[in-house]
mmCIF file of C-alpha atoms in Angstrom:
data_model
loop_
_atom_site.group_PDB
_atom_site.id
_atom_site.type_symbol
_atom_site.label_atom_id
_atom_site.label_comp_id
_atom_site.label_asym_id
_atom_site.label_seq_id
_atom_site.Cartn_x
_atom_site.Cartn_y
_atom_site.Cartn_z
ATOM 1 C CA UNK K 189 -15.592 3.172 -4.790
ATOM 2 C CA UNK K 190 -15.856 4.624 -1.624
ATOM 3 C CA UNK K 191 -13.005 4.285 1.915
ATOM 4 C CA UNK K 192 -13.350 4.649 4.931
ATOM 5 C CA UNK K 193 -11.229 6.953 7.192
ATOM 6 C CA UNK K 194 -7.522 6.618 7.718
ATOM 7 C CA UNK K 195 -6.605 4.912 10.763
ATOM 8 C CA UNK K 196 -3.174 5.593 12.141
ATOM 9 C CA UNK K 197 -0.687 2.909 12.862
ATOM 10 C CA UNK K 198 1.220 2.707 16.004
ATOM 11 C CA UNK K 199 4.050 2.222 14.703
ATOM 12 C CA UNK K 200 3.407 5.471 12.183
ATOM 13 C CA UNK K 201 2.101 7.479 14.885
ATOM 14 C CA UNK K 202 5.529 6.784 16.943
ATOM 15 C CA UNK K 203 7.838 7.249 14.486
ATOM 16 C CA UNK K 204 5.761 10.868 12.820
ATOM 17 C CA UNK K 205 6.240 11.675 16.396
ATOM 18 C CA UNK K 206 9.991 11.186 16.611
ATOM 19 C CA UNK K 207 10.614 12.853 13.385
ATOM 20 C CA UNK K 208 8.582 15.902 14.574
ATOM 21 C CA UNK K 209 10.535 15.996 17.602
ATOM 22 C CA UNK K 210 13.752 15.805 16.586
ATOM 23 C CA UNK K 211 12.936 18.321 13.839
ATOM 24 C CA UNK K 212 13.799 15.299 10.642
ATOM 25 C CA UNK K 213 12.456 15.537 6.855
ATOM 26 C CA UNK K 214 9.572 13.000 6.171
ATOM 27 C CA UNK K 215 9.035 11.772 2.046
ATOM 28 C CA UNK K 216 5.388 10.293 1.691
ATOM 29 C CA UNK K 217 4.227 8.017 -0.814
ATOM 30 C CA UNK K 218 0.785 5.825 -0.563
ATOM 31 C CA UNK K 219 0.176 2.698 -1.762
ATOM 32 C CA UNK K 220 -2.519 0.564 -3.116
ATOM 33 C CA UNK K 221 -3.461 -2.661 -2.889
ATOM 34 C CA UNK K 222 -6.128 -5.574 -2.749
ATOM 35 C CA UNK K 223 -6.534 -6.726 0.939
ATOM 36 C CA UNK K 224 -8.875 -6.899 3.200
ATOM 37 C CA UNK K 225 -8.631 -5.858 7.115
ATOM 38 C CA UNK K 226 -10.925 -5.703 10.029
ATOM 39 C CA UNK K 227 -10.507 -2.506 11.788
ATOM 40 C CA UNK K 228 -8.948 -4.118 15.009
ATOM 41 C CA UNK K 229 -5.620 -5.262 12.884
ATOM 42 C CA UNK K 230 -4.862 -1.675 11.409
ATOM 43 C CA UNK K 231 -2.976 -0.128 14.797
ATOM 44 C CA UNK K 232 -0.648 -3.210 14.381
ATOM 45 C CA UNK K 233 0.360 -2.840 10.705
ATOM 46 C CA UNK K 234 3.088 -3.303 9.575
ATOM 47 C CA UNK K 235 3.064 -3.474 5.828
ATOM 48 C CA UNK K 236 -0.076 -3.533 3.817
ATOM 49 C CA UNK K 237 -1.804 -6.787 2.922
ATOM 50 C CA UNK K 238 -1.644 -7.214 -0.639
ATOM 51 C CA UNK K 239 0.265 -3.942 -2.442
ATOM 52 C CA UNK K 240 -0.267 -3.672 -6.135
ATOM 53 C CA UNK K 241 1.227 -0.342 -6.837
ATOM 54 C CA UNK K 242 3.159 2.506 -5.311
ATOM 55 C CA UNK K 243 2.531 6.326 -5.919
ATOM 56 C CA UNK K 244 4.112 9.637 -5.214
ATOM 57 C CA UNK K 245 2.795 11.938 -3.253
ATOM 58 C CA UNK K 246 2.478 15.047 -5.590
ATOM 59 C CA UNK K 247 1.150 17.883 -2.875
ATOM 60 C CA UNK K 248 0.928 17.644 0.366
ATOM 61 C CA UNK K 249 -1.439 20.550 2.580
ATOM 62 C CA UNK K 250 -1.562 21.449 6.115
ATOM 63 C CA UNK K 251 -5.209 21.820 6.656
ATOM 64 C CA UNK K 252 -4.891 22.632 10.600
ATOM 65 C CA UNK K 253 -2.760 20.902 13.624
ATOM 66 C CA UNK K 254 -4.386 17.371 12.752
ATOM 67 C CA UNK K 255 -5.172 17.387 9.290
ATOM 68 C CA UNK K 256 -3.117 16.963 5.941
ATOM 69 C CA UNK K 257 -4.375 16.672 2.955
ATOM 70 C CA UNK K 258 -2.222 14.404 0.728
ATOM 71 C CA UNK K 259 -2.907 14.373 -3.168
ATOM 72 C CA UNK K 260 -1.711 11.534 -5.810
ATOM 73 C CA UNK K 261 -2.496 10.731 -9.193
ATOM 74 C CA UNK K 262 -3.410 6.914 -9.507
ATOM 75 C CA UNK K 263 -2.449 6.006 -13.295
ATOM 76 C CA UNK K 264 -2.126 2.342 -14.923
ATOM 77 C CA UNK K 265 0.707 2.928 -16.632
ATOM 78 C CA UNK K 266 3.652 0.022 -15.887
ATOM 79 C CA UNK K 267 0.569 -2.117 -15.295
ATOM 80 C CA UNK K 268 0.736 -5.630 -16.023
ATOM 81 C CA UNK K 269 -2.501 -7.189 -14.846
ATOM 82 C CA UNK K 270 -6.029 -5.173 -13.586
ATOM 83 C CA UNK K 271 -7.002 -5.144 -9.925
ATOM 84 C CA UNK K 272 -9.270 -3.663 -7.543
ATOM 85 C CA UNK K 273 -8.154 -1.457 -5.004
ATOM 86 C CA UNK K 274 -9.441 -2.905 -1.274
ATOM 87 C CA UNK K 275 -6.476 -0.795 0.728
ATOM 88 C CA UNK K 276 -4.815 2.338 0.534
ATOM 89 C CA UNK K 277 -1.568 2.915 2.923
ATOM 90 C CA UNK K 278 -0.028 5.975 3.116
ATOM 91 C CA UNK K 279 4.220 5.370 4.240
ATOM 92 C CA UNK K 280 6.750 7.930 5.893
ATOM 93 C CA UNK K 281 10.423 7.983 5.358
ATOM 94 C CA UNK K 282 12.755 9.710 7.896
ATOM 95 C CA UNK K 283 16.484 8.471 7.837
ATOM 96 C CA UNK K 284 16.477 5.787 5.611
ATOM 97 C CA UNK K 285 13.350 3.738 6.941
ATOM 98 C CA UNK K 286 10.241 3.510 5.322
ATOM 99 C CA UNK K 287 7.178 3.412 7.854
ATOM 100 C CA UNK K 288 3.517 2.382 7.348
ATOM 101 C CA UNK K 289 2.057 5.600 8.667
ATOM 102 C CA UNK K 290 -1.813 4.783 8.164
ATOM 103 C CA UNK K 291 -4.707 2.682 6.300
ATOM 104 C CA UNK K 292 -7.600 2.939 4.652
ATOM 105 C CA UNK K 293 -10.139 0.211 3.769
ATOM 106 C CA UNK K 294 -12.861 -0.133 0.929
ATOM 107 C CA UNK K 295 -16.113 0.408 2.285
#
């Protein structure tokens, strides 16, 4: 299956920002799940749709000023029931909070 680009949240992009800023640790994890989004609704996420699964974030790579790559093993293990992966969101955590940082869609 094929995805689409990231999109950044606004909410992600503010609060990446802040942490930057004031020089804070961020934790990453992404998460899957099965819902479906028109492009317009991703800068107002929240929380994704319809989350399945979490996963940690095993390697993360500066690639230049804007890029990261961030690397994951998906695994069914602690699975109870099948299901097709429509949205991937990848979360911060500074502080305590936990922040839906960006999106990606099925194509």
């Amino acid at each position: 299956m094929k995805f689409n680009d990231f999109i950044i949240t606004d909410i992600g992009f503010s609060n990446v920002n802040a942490a930057v800023i004031n020089e804070k640790d961020i934790t990453l994890k992404t998460c899957n799940g099965t819902g479906s989004w028109e492009v317009s609704e991703i800068p107002g996420a929240k929380e994704l749709k319809e989350p399945k699964q979490e996963i940690l974030i095993s390697k993360v790579e500066i690639l230049d000023d804007k890029t990261v790559r961030c690397l994951a093993t998906i695994s069914n293990a602690g699975l109870t029931e099948s299901y097709c992966i429509k949205e991937v969101g990848v979360y911060i955590e500074s502080d305590g909070g936990e922040t839906l940082y960006s999106i990606s869609t099925a194509k």
